[in-house]
Amino acid sequence: MSTLLRKAYSAASFEQQGYQLISLLAQHLKKSTDHSAMNWIAPEKQMEFWKNDFSSGLLSDPVTLFKEIADRSINVRNPKYMGHQVACPLPLTILSSAFISCLNQSLPIYEMGMVGTALEKIVTDHIKTKFGFGNQSSGIITSGGSLGNLTAILAAKAQFKEKDHPDLVILVSREAHYSIERAAKIAGLPASGLIQLPVNEKFQLQTELLTEVYRDLTLKGKKVLCIVGCACSTSLGVYDDLEAIGSWAREHNIWFHVDGAHGGAAIFSPDYKDLLKGAEQADSIILDFHKLLMAPSLSTALIYRDGKNAKKTFAQEADYLFDNHDKNDWCESGKSTFECTKPMHILNTYMILRTYGDEIYRENIDTLYNLARKFYFMIENDDKFEAALEPMSNIVCFRYKNGNNLNVINHTISKEILLDGSYYIVNTTINGEFWLRVSIQNPFTNESHFKGLLGKIKEIGGKLQEII
Ligand SMILES: Cc1ncc(COP(=O)(O)O)c(C=O)c1O
């Protein structure tokens, strides 16, 4: 064997670099509160740096590069990070992630991921019980919510005969995540196959329109493939009235899918789980562990009310992978997922549940949702700001309201905040207008961070008022 291969696989240097890396990561965790949420680097400058790095010869100490990467990346652990819906992963999961890579199991084939396959079953069973699904239900894990939504929509489509396919439509609120539209396209629906329904003043799907819309569609010979409920929507964090959608879907024998990628996590909070009332009527529901449940990217639970539906989409012969005796179905998870190689990411969630139990989820949800309410009231009590609506989750949309051209002012504020880097927030468009948006992801974010953010916005807004 070559010296290079021996050196690269050396357990001794792994151990030495491992200690160095753990110490570096511990520093990163400790310092995450001190620094700015991000050090903005323009794309061209970032690219130039990495081009130079790539051509600068081989590394003698790989750990130095990890530090460089951390310094050049957004810090999702900083309490002033309030941007996209990415978890601040628990330190325990940094360790389990390394462990997952070391074992490199591949789940869809049982013997390639024996433990992971069992853990997926246990965790999805736990989630289905939380939602109140019965014995017939079962779940799988997909790599992300987008893939979870697609898998559920394909399962809904598998209920129809091929001759019906050209006439299928999906009903959804216009606030739904874009992965639903993509899933509709991938499922072979034409653009007119996605019916984006209007929302009420609380930005929830207008359920009172359903019967009329359905009647019109039926007259045109269309068939509803499924109706999707948002729990919650991405942009505004609003939960649809799942109870009303669910009963309507049951009455019309229509597949009801709940996109709980973000807000399905509220099921762990006695204070907030009522937002999900009606989800128990769903035919399928997804829930991301890597958004509000403190796991690193990427794993999503997809639960089917009737577990038999899980297999219909991908039913095919794959003799070299699956033994076609259906006796122990759960151990052939590859029959229910699009993925072939799938990492054992479920271990991150299993470790959280085994170490801290459901209680840590409850605390996280309560903390984040309560913080959003606190931020909302601070906005409401400041005459320089307005909120788009009272938050239902950890997402708050608001804007600086002093000045004549609010779209331009808020757009410029958003850019300035990004360049400044102390805080990281994002933005959205509501009814054609530009709004600032926070998603509070870190339970260590507090009132002083909110004050600091609002102060910074006022400072920028004040200057802009004079020139815009
Ligand atoms: C409501 C909703 N559904 C689906 C997704 C997609 O999930 P993922 O990023 O895990 O693919 C998101 C992502 O933000 C979301 O907010």
Short mmCIF file of C-alpha atoms and ligand atoms in Angstrom, two decimals:
data_model
loop_
_atom_site.label_atom_id
_atom_site.label_comp_id
_atom_site.label_asym_id
_atom_site.label_seq_id
_atom_site.Cartn_x
_atom_site.Cartn_y
_atom_site.Cartn_z
CA MET A 1 0.00 0.00 0.00
CA SER A 2 1.17 3.53 -0.78
CA THR A 3 2.53 5.72 1.98
CA LEU A 4 -0.05 8.36 1.06
CA LEU A 5 -3.01 6.05 1.65
CA ARG A 6 -1.49 4.85 4.92
CA LYS A 7 -0.93 8.43 6.07
CA ALA A 8 -4.42 9.58 5.05
CA TYR A 9 -6.07 6.66 6.90
CA SER A 10 -3.87 6.95 9.99
CA ALA A 11 -5.88 6.57 13.20
CA ALA A 12 -3.09 8.25 15.15
CA SER A 13 -3.17 11.48 13.15
CA PHE A 14 -6.97 11.34 13.22
CA GLU A 15 -6.81 11.30 17.00
CA GLN A 16 -4.39 14.22 17.10
CA GLN A 17 -6.36 16.32 14.58
CA GLY A 18 -9.59 15.32 16.31
CA TYR A 19 -8.45 16.84 19.62
CA GLN A 20 -7.40 20.00 17.80
CA LEU A 21 -10.71 20.21 15.99
CA ILE A 22 -12.78 19.65 19.14
CA SER A 23 -10.84 22.41 20.85
CA LEU A 24 -11.45 24.71 17.86
CA LEU A 25 -15.17 23.91 17.85
CA ALA A 26 -15.41 24.47 21.60
CA GLN A 27 -13.85 27.93 21.07
CA HIS A 28 -16.36 28.54 18.29
CA LEU A 29 -19.24 27.65 20.65
CA LYS A 30 -17.87 29.80 23.48
CA LYS A 31 -17.30 32.82 21.28
CA SER A 32 -20.54 32.59 19.37
CA THR A 33 -22.17 35.17 21.59
CA ASP A 34 -19.38 37.78 21.34
CA HIS A 35 -19.05 38.37 17.65
CA SER A 36 -21.15 39.59 14.81
CA ALA A 37 -23.63 37.18 13.28
CA MET A 38 -21.72 37.37 10.04
CA ASN A 39 -18.72 38.83 8.37
CA TRP A 40 -20.16 39.69 4.95
CA ILE A 41 -17.77 38.81 2.14
CA ALA A 42 -18.82 39.66 -1.41
CA PRO A 43 -19.12 36.58 -3.69
CA GLU A 44 -16.20 37.65 -5.93
CA LYS A 45 -13.89 38.17 -2.95
CA GLN A 46 -14.93 34.86 -1.42
CA MET A 47 -14.28 33.07 -4.72
CA GLU A 48 -10.91 34.74 -5.18
CA PHE A 49 -9.83 33.61 -1.73
CA TRP A 50 -10.82 29.99 -2.37
CA LYS A 51 -9.27 29.90 -5.82
CA ASN A 52 -6.01 31.04 -4.29
CA ASP A 53 -6.38 28.57 -1.48
CA PHE A 54 -7.02 25.69 -3.87
CA SER A 55 -3.89 26.41 -5.82
CA SER A 56 -1.63 27.03 -2.84
CA GLY A 57 -0.24 23.54 -2.34
CA LEU A 58 -1.25 20.72 -0.03
CA LEU A 59 -2.10 21.35 3.60
CA SER A 60 0.28 20.29 6.30
CA ASP A 61 -2.33 21.00 9.00
CA PRO A 62 -5.95 20.55 7.80
CA VAL A 63 -7.34 21.98 11.04
CA THR A 64 -6.16 25.49 10.14
CA LEU A 65 -8.50 25.40 7.18
CA PHE A 66 -11.50 24.62 9.39
CA LYS A 67 -10.85 27.84 11.31
CA GLU A 68 -10.66 29.82 8.10
CA ILE A 69 -13.99 28.35 6.98
CA ALA A 70 -15.70 29.23 10.27
CA ASP A 71 -14.37 32.80 10.07
CA ARG A 72 -15.68 33.18 6.53
CA SER A 73 -19.14 31.72 7.26
CA ILE A 74 -22.35 33.03 8.75
CA ASN A 75 -22.59 32.09 12.41
CA VAL A 76 -25.94 30.41 13.01
CA ARG A 77 -25.02 30.05 16.71
CA ASN A 78 -24.90 33.77 17.31
CA PRO A 79 -28.00 35.01 19.18
CA LYS A 80 -28.04 37.94 16.76
CA TYR A 81 -28.58 35.48 13.92
CA MET A 82 -32.33 35.74 13.29
CA GLY A 83 -32.46 34.88 9.62
CA HIS A 84 -33.45 31.78 7.71
CA GLN A 85 -35.03 28.82 9.45
CA VAL A 86 -31.90 26.90 10.24
CA ALA A 87 -31.36 25.25 13.62
CA CYS A 88 -28.71 26.22 16.09
CA PRO A 89 -27.68 22.56 16.49
CA LEU A 90 -27.10 21.17 19.98
CA PRO A 91 -23.40 20.54 20.70
CA LEU A 92 -24.22 16.86 21.26
CA THR A 93 -25.19 16.61 17.60
CA ILE A 94 -21.79 17.92 16.49
CA LEU A 95 -20.39 14.79 18.07
CA SER A 96 -23.08 12.51 16.66
CA SER A 97 -22.50 14.02 13.20
CA ALA A 98 -18.83 13.04 13.34
CA PHE A 99 -19.87 9.60 14.52
CA ILE A 100 -22.36 9.27 11.63
CA SER A 101 -19.59 10.06 9.15
CA CYS A 102 -17.20 7.59 10.72
CA LEU A 103 -19.68 4.70 10.54
CA ASN A 104 -20.99 5.83 7.13
CA GLN A 105 -24.07 3.63 7.19
CA SER A 106 -26.44 3.63 4.24
CA LEU A 107 -29.98 3.13 5.39
CA PRO A 108 -32.21 1.94 2.61
CA ILE A 109 -30.52 -1.47 2.60
CA TYR A 110 -31.13 -3.03 5.97
CA GLU A 111 -27.75 -4.63 6.60
CA MET A 112 -26.00 -1.44 5.49
CA GLY A 113 -27.79 0.55 8.18
CA MET A 114 -29.21 -1.88 10.70
CA VAL A 115 -29.18 0.47 13.69
CA GLY A 116 -30.24 3.55 11.73
CA THR A 117 -33.19 1.71 10.19
CA ALA A 118 -34.42 0.72 13.65
CA LEU A 119 -33.89 4.28 14.95
CA GLU A 120 -35.85 5.76 12.04
CA LYS A 121 -38.74 3.45 12.91
CA ILE A 122 -38.61 4.33 16.61
CA VAL A 123 -38.40 8.08 16.04
CA THR A 124 -41.14 8.17 13.39
CA ASP A 125 -43.35 6.03 15.67
CA HIS A 126 -42.73 8.56 18.42
CA ILE A 127 -43.69 11.44 16.15
CA LYS A 128 -46.82 9.71 14.86
CA THR A 129 -47.97 9.07 18.43
CA LYS A 130 -47.41 12.72 19.28
CA PHE A 131 -49.70 13.70 16.42
CA GLY A 132 -52.31 11.17 17.53
CA PHE A 133 -52.13 8.85 14.51
CA GLY A 134 -53.30 5.27 15.00
CA ASN A 135 -51.66 1.86 14.59
CA GLN A 136 -52.06 1.78 10.83
CA SER A 137 -49.89 4.83 10.41
CA SER A 138 -46.17 4.71 9.78
CA GLY A 139 -43.36 7.03 8.88
CA ILE A 140 -40.12 7.33 7.00
CA ILE A 141 -37.22 9.75 7.09
CA THR A 142 -36.33 11.83 4.05
CA SER A 143 -33.37 14.12 3.49
CA GLY A 144 -35.23 17.38 3.97
CA GLY A 145 -38.67 18.89 3.87
CA SER A 146 -38.67 19.53 0.13
CA LEU A 147 -38.10 15.84 -0.51
CA GLY A 148 -40.67 15.01 2.18
CA ASN A 149 -43.30 17.16 0.46
CA LEU A 150 -42.46 15.64 -2.91
CA THR A 151 -42.63 12.09 -1.53
CA ALA A 152 -46.03 12.76 0.07
CA ILE A 153 -47.41 14.31 -3.12
CA LEU A 154 -46.19 11.37 -5.17
CA ALA A 155 -47.88 9.03 -2.69
CA ALA A 156 -51.12 11.00 -3.08
CA LYS A 157 -50.78 10.75 -6.86
CA ALA A 158 -50.27 6.99 -6.65
CA GLN A 159 -53.96 6.76 -5.57
CA PHE A 160 -55.05 7.72 -9.08
CA LYS A 161 -55.14 5.70 -12.26
CA GLU A 162 -52.91 6.84 -15.12
CA LYS A 163 -55.88 7.98 -17.20
CA ASP A 164 -56.69 10.58 -14.49
CA HIS A 165 -53.20 12.10 -14.43
CA PRO A 166 -53.73 14.92 -16.98
CA ASP A 167 -56.68 16.23 -14.95
CA LEU A 168 -55.10 16.30 -11.50
CA VAL A 169 -54.75 19.50 -9.47
CA ILE A 170 -53.27 20.39 -6.09
CA LEU A 171 -55.01 22.91 -3.83
CA VAL A 172 -52.79 25.02 -1.64
CA SER A 173 -52.63 28.46 -0.06
CA ARG A 174 -50.73 31.08 -2.02
CA GLU A 175 -48.46 31.30 1.05
CA ALA A 176 -47.22 27.71 0.73
CA HIS A 177 -43.52 26.90 0.46
CA TYR A 178 -42.14 26.77 -3.08
CA SER A 179 -41.25 23.09 -2.69
CA ILE A 180 -44.97 22.32 -3.19
CA GLU A 181 -44.94 24.00 -6.60
CA ARG A 182 -41.74 22.16 -7.50
CA ALA A 183 -43.22 18.87 -6.30
CA ALA A 184 -46.28 19.48 -8.49
CA LYS A 185 -44.01 19.98 -11.52
CA ILE A 186 -41.94 16.91 -10.73
CA ALA A 187 -45.17 14.92 -10.28
CA GLY A 188 -45.94 15.85 -13.88
CA LEU A 189 -48.69 18.42 -13.28
CA PRO A 190 -48.93 21.35 -15.69
CA ALA A 191 -48.57 24.90 -14.30
CA SER A 192 -52.38 25.11 -14.12
CA GLY A 193 -52.32 22.00 -11.90
CA LEU A 194 -51.29 24.02 -8.86
CA ILE A 195 -54.22 26.05 -7.60
CA GLN A 196 -52.94 28.71 -5.23
CA LEU A 197 -55.90 29.82 -3.15
CA PRO A 198 -56.28 33.28 -1.63
CA VAL A 199 -55.69 33.90 2.07
CA ASN A 200 -57.72 35.78 4.68
CA GLU A 201 -56.57 38.82 6.66
CA LYS A 202 -54.52 36.50 8.90
CA PHE A 203 -52.81 35.05 5.80
CA GLN A 204 -54.51 31.65 6.27
CA LEU A 205 -56.00 29.73 3.36
CA GLN A 206 -59.61 30.86 2.87
CA THR A 207 -61.35 27.59 3.68
CA GLU A 208 -64.79 28.99 2.90
CA LEU A 209 -63.82 29.04 -0.79
CA LEU A 210 -63.05 25.33 -0.95
CA THR A 211 -66.48 24.01 -1.81
CA GLU A 212 -67.02 26.49 -4.62
CA VAL A 213 -63.55 25.94 -6.06
CA TYR A 214 -64.10 22.18 -5.90
CA ARG A 215 -67.46 22.46 -7.65
CA ASP A 216 -65.89 24.50 -10.50
CA LEU A 217 -63.03 22.06 -10.86
CA THR A 218 -65.36 19.08 -10.95
CA LEU A 219 -67.44 20.76 -13.67
CA LYS A 220 -64.24 21.16 -15.71
CA GLY A 221 -63.48 17.46 -15.27
CA LYS A 222 -60.56 18.09 -12.87
CA LYS A 223 -59.71 15.84 -9.93
CA VAL A 224 -58.08 17.05 -6.73
CA LEU A 225 -54.86 15.13 -6.14
CA CYS A 226 -54.48 16.60 -2.66
CA ILE A 227 -54.98 19.69 -0.55
CA VAL A 228 -51.98 21.04 1.36
CA GLY A 229 -52.19 22.83 4.70
CA CYS A 230 -49.35 25.09 5.89
CA ALA A 231 -48.13 24.50 9.43
CA CYS A 232 -46.71 27.01 9.28
CA SER A 233 -46.06 29.08 6.16
CA THR A 234 -42.45 30.03 5.51
CA SER A 235 -42.70 33.70 4.88
CA LEU A 236 -45.07 34.75 7.66
CA GLY A 237 -45.05 31.73 9.96
CA VAL A 238 -48.84 31.37 9.78
CA TYR A 239 -50.69 28.14 10.54
CA ASP A 240 -53.64 27.37 8.29
CA ASP A 241 -56.90 26.24 9.88
CA LEU A 242 -55.99 22.56 9.67
CA GLU A 243 -59.20 21.48 11.38
CA ALA A 244 -61.37 23.09 8.71
CA ILE A 245 -59.17 21.87 5.83
CA GLY A 246 -59.02 18.38 7.33
CA SER A 247 -62.78 18.01 7.75
CA TRP A 248 -63.38 19.34 4.24
CA ALA A 249 -60.85 16.90 2.83
CA ARG A 250 -62.42 13.95 4.72
CA GLU A 251 -65.88 14.93 3.53
CA HIS A 252 -64.72 15.00 -0.10
CA ASN A 253 -62.40 12.01 0.21
CA ILE A 254 -59.39 14.07 -0.79
CA TRP A 255 -55.82 13.44 0.35
CA PHE A 256 -54.83 16.00 3.01
CA HIS A 257 -51.12 16.78 3.29
CA VAL A 258 -49.76 18.97 6.08
CA ASP A 259 -46.49 20.79 5.43
CA GLY A 260 -45.26 20.95 9.00
CA ALA A 261 -41.60 21.23 7.96
CA HIS A 262 -41.15 24.26 10.18
CA GLY A 263 -44.05 24.50 12.60
CA GLY A 264 -44.93 20.82 13.04
CA ALA A 265 -42.44 20.99 15.92
CA ALA A 266 -45.09 22.83 17.99
CA ILE A 267 -46.61 19.39 18.67
CA PHE A 268 -44.05 19.13 21.50
CA SER A 269 -45.41 22.20 23.31
CA PRO A 270 -48.60 21.94 25.36
CA ASP A 271 -48.85 25.74 25.04
CA TYR A 272 -48.67 25.82 21.23
CA LYS A 273 -49.78 22.42 19.99
CA ASP A 274 -53.35 23.63 19.42
CA LEU A 275 -51.99 25.43 16.36
CA LEU A 276 -51.78 21.94 14.86
CA LYS A 277 -55.34 20.93 15.72
CA GLY A 278 -56.68 19.04 12.73
CA ALA A 279 -53.25 17.68 11.69
CA GLU A 280 -54.38 14.31 13.07
CA GLN A 281 -56.80 14.14 10.11
CA ALA A 282 -53.94 14.38 7.61
CA ASP A 283 -53.11 11.57 5.20
CA SER A 284 -49.50 12.71 5.33
CA ILE A 285 -47.51 15.21 7.35
CA ILE A 286 -43.89 16.26 7.37
CA LEU A 287 -41.75 17.64 10.18
CA ASP A 288 -38.13 18.81 9.87
CA PHE A 289 -35.73 18.03 12.70
CA HIS A 290 -33.24 20.58 11.35
CA LYS A 291 -35.40 23.67 11.74
CA LEU A 292 -36.86 23.94 15.26
CA LEU A 293 -35.71 20.66 16.77
CA MET A 294 -32.03 21.52 17.15
CA ALA A 295 -30.59 18.93 14.78
CA PRO A 296 -28.06 19.78 12.08
CA SER A 297 -29.17 19.49 8.47
CA LEU A 298 -30.81 17.36 7.14
CA SER A 299 -33.62 15.03 8.20
CA THR A 300 -37.38 15.09 8.01
CA ALA A 301 -40.08 12.79 9.33
CA LEU A 302 -42.84 11.97 6.84
CA ILE A 303 -45.79 10.27 8.50
CA TYR A 304 -48.60 8.55 6.60
CA ARG A 305 -51.96 8.03 8.29
CA ASP A 306 -52.11 4.71 6.44
CA GLY A 307 -48.64 3.19 6.26
CA LYS A 308 -49.58 1.11 3.21
CA ASN A 309 -49.52 4.31 1.11
CA ALA A 310 -45.82 4.70 1.71
CA LYS A 311 -44.89 1.90 -0.65
CA LYS A 312 -47.18 2.55 -3.61
CA THR A 313 -45.10 5.31 -5.20
CA PHE A 314 -41.86 3.44 -5.48
CA ALA A 315 -43.27 -0.05 -5.97
CA GLN A 316 -40.88 -1.69 -8.39
CA GLU A 317 -38.61 -4.67 -8.58
CA ALA A 318 -35.11 -4.01 -7.30
CA ASP A 319 -34.07 -7.58 -6.77
CA TYR A 320 -30.48 -6.78 -5.98
CA LEU A 321 -31.53 -4.47 -3.12
CA PHE A 322 -34.71 -5.78 -1.57
CA ASP A 323 -35.88 -9.15 -0.65
CA ASN A 324 -39.46 -9.16 -1.86
CA HIS A 325 -41.02 -10.90 1.14
CA ASP A 326 -43.06 -8.26 2.92
CA LYS A 327 -42.73 -9.82 6.37
CA ASN A 328 -40.65 -7.18 8.15
CA ASP A 329 -41.59 -4.16 6.15
CA TRP A 330 -40.03 -1.53 8.38
CA CYS A 331 -36.57 -2.91 7.70
CA GLU A 332 -36.83 -2.22 3.97
CA SER A 333 -37.21 1.53 4.18
CA GLY A 334 -35.76 1.91 0.68
CA LYS A 335 -39.11 0.79 -0.69
CA SER A 336 -40.64 4.03 0.57
CA THR A 337 -38.01 6.63 -0.26
CA PHE A 338 -36.58 8.12 -3.40
CA GLU A 339 -33.08 7.95 -1.97
CA CYS A 340 -30.66 5.11 -2.53
CA THR A 341 -27.72 6.04 -0.30
CA LYS A 342 -29.13 7.74 2.80
CA PRO A 343 -27.00 8.80 5.80
CA MET A 344 -27.89 7.87 9.37
CA HIS A 345 -28.84 11.49 10.21
CA ILE A 346 -31.63 10.23 12.40
CA LEU A 347 -28.97 9.48 15.01
CA ASN A 348 -28.74 13.21 15.77
CA THR A 349 -32.41 13.30 16.72
CA TYR A 350 -32.27 9.96 18.52
CA MET A 351 -29.37 11.24 20.64
CA ILE A 352 -31.30 14.40 21.51
CA LEU A 353 -34.38 12.41 22.50
CA ARG A 354 -32.39 9.84 24.51
CA THR A 355 -30.32 12.47 26.31
CA TYR A 356 -32.82 15.26 26.92
CA GLY A 357 -36.24 13.80 26.07
CA ASP A 358 -39.25 15.64 24.64
CA GLU A 359 -38.76 18.25 27.35
CA ILE A 360 -35.95 20.00 25.48
CA TYR A 361 -38.19 20.33 22.43
CA ARG A 362 -40.94 21.81 24.57
CA GLU A 363 -38.53 24.31 26.10
CA ASN A 364 -37.10 25.30 22.74
CA ILE A 365 -40.48 25.83 21.09
CA ASP A 366 -41.89 27.74 24.04
CA THR A 367 -38.80 29.92 24.28
CA LEU A 368 -38.63 30.73 20.56
CA TYR A 369 -42.37 31.31 20.11
CA ASN A 370 -42.53 33.45 23.27
CA LEU A 371 -39.51 35.46 22.12
CA ALA A 372 -41.27 36.20 18.83
CA ARG A 373 -44.24 37.55 20.77
CA LYS A 374 -41.93 39.68 22.91
CA PHE A 375 -40.30 41.12 19.78
CA TYR A 376 -43.71 41.76 18.26
CA PHE A 377 -44.83 43.77 21.31
CA MET A 378 -41.60 45.79 21.25
CA ILE A 379 -42.37 46.66 17.62
CA GLU A 380 -45.97 47.53 18.40
CA ASN A 381 -44.83 49.86 21.18
CA ASP A 382 -42.40 51.77 19.00
CA ASP A 383 -43.88 54.39 16.71
CA LYS A 384 -41.05 53.95 14.19
CA PHE A 385 -42.09 50.38 13.40
CA GLU A 386 -45.06 48.28 12.40
CA ALA A 387 -45.58 44.52 12.33
CA ALA A 388 -47.33 42.76 9.46
CA LEU A 389 -49.35 40.62 11.87
CA GLU A 390 -49.24 39.11 15.34
CA PRO A 391 -46.89 36.12 15.16
CA MET A 392 -48.20 32.57 15.44
CA SER A 393 -44.72 31.05 15.53
CA ASN A 394 -41.10 32.22 15.87
CA ILE A 395 -41.34 34.28 12.67
CA VAL A 396 -42.03 38.02 12.76
CA CYS A 397 -42.42 40.32 9.75
CA PHE A 398 -42.08 44.02 10.38
CA ARG A 399 -40.83 47.25 8.83
CA TYR A 400 -39.49 50.67 9.61
CA LYS A 401 -42.40 52.97 8.96
CA ASN A 402 -40.89 56.45 9.03
CA GLY A 403 -40.55 58.04 5.63
CA ASN A 404 -42.26 58.34 2.28
CA ASN A 405 -40.99 55.42 0.29
CA LEU A 406 -41.16 52.51 2.72
CA ASN A 407 -40.22 49.90 0.11
CA VAL A 408 -36.99 51.67 -0.80
CA ILE A 409 -36.18 52.56 2.81
CA ASN A 410 -36.69 49.00 4.10
CA HIS A 411 -34.88 47.48 1.16
CA THR A 412 -31.89 49.71 1.84
CA ILE A 413 -32.06 48.94 5.58
CA SER A 414 -32.00 45.23 4.76
CA LYS A 415 -28.88 45.65 2.61
CA GLU A 416 -27.14 47.80 5.22
CA ILE A 417 -27.85 45.28 7.96
CA LEU A 418 -26.35 42.54 5.81
CA LEU A 419 -23.19 44.53 5.12
CA ASP A 420 -22.86 45.57 8.76
CA GLY A 421 -23.07 41.95 9.86
CA SER A 422 -23.76 42.45 13.60
CA TYR A 423 -27.27 41.08 13.08
CA TYR A 424 -28.57 38.73 10.45
CA ILE A 425 -32.17 39.16 9.39
CA VAL A 426 -33.93 38.47 6.08
CA ASN A 427 -36.85 39.93 4.18
CA THR A 428 -40.03 39.02 2.38
CA THR A 429 -42.67 40.50 0.14
CA ILE A 430 -46.20 40.85 1.48
CA ASN A 431 -48.89 41.98 -0.95
CA GLY A 432 -46.19 43.44 -3.18
CA GLU A 433 -44.50 45.38 -0.37
CA PHE A 434 -41.05 44.89 1.10
CA TRP A 435 -40.90 43.74 4.74
CA LEU A 436 -38.11 42.76 7.09
CA ARG A 437 -38.36 39.30 8.59
CA VAL A 438 -36.84 37.51 11.56
CA SER A 439 -37.01 33.86 12.42
CA ILE A 440 -35.82 33.44 15.99
CA GLN A 441 -33.86 30.21 16.03
CA ASN A 442 -31.58 30.59 19.03
CA PRO A 443 -33.05 30.27 22.54
CA PHE A 444 -30.26 32.57 23.80
CA THR A 445 -31.54 35.49 21.76
CA ASN A 446 -33.04 37.97 24.23
CA GLU A 447 -34.64 41.37 24.64
CA SER A 448 -31.30 43.19 24.53
CA HIS A 449 -30.59 41.71 21.09
CA PHE A 450 -34.02 42.89 19.91
CA LYS A 451 -33.33 46.38 21.32
CA GLY A 452 -29.95 46.43 19.59
CA LEU A 453 -31.48 45.36 16.27
CA LEU A 454 -34.28 47.93 16.42
CA GLY A 455 -31.77 50.60 17.45
CA LYS A 456 -29.56 49.80 14.47
CA ILE A 457 -32.51 49.89 12.09
CA LYS A 458 -33.60 53.25 13.49
CA GLU A 459 -30.09 54.60 13.06
CA ILE A 460 -29.98 53.49 9.40
CA GLY A 461 -33.62 54.52 8.78
CA GLY A 462 -33.04 57.97 10.27
CA LYS A 463 -30.14 58.65 7.89
CA LEU A 464 -32.08 57.31 4.92
CA GLN A 465 -35.07 59.52 5.60
CA GLU A 466 -32.92 62.54 4.90
CA ILE A 467 -31.83 61.28 1.49
CA ILE A 468 -34.74 59.24 0.15
C1 LIG B 1 -43.00 25.34 5.24
C2 LIG B 1 -41.77 24.74 4.62
N1 LIG B 1 -41.87 23.61 3.90
C3 LIG B 1 -40.81 23.02 3.32
C4 LIG B 1 -39.57 23.58 3.43
C5 LIG B 1 -38.40 22.92 2.77
O1 LIG B 1 -37.67 22.22 3.73
P1 LIG B 1 -36.14 21.82 3.49
O2 LIG B 1 -35.38 23.09 3.56
O3 LIG B 1 -35.85 20.90 4.63
O4 LIG B 1 -36.06 21.15 2.17
C6 LIG B 1 -39.40 24.77 4.17
C7 LIG B 1 -38.08 25.41 4.27
O5 LIG B 1 -37.91 26.49 4.77
C8 LIG B 1 -40.53 25.35 4.78
O6 LIG B 1 -40.44 26.48 5.50
#
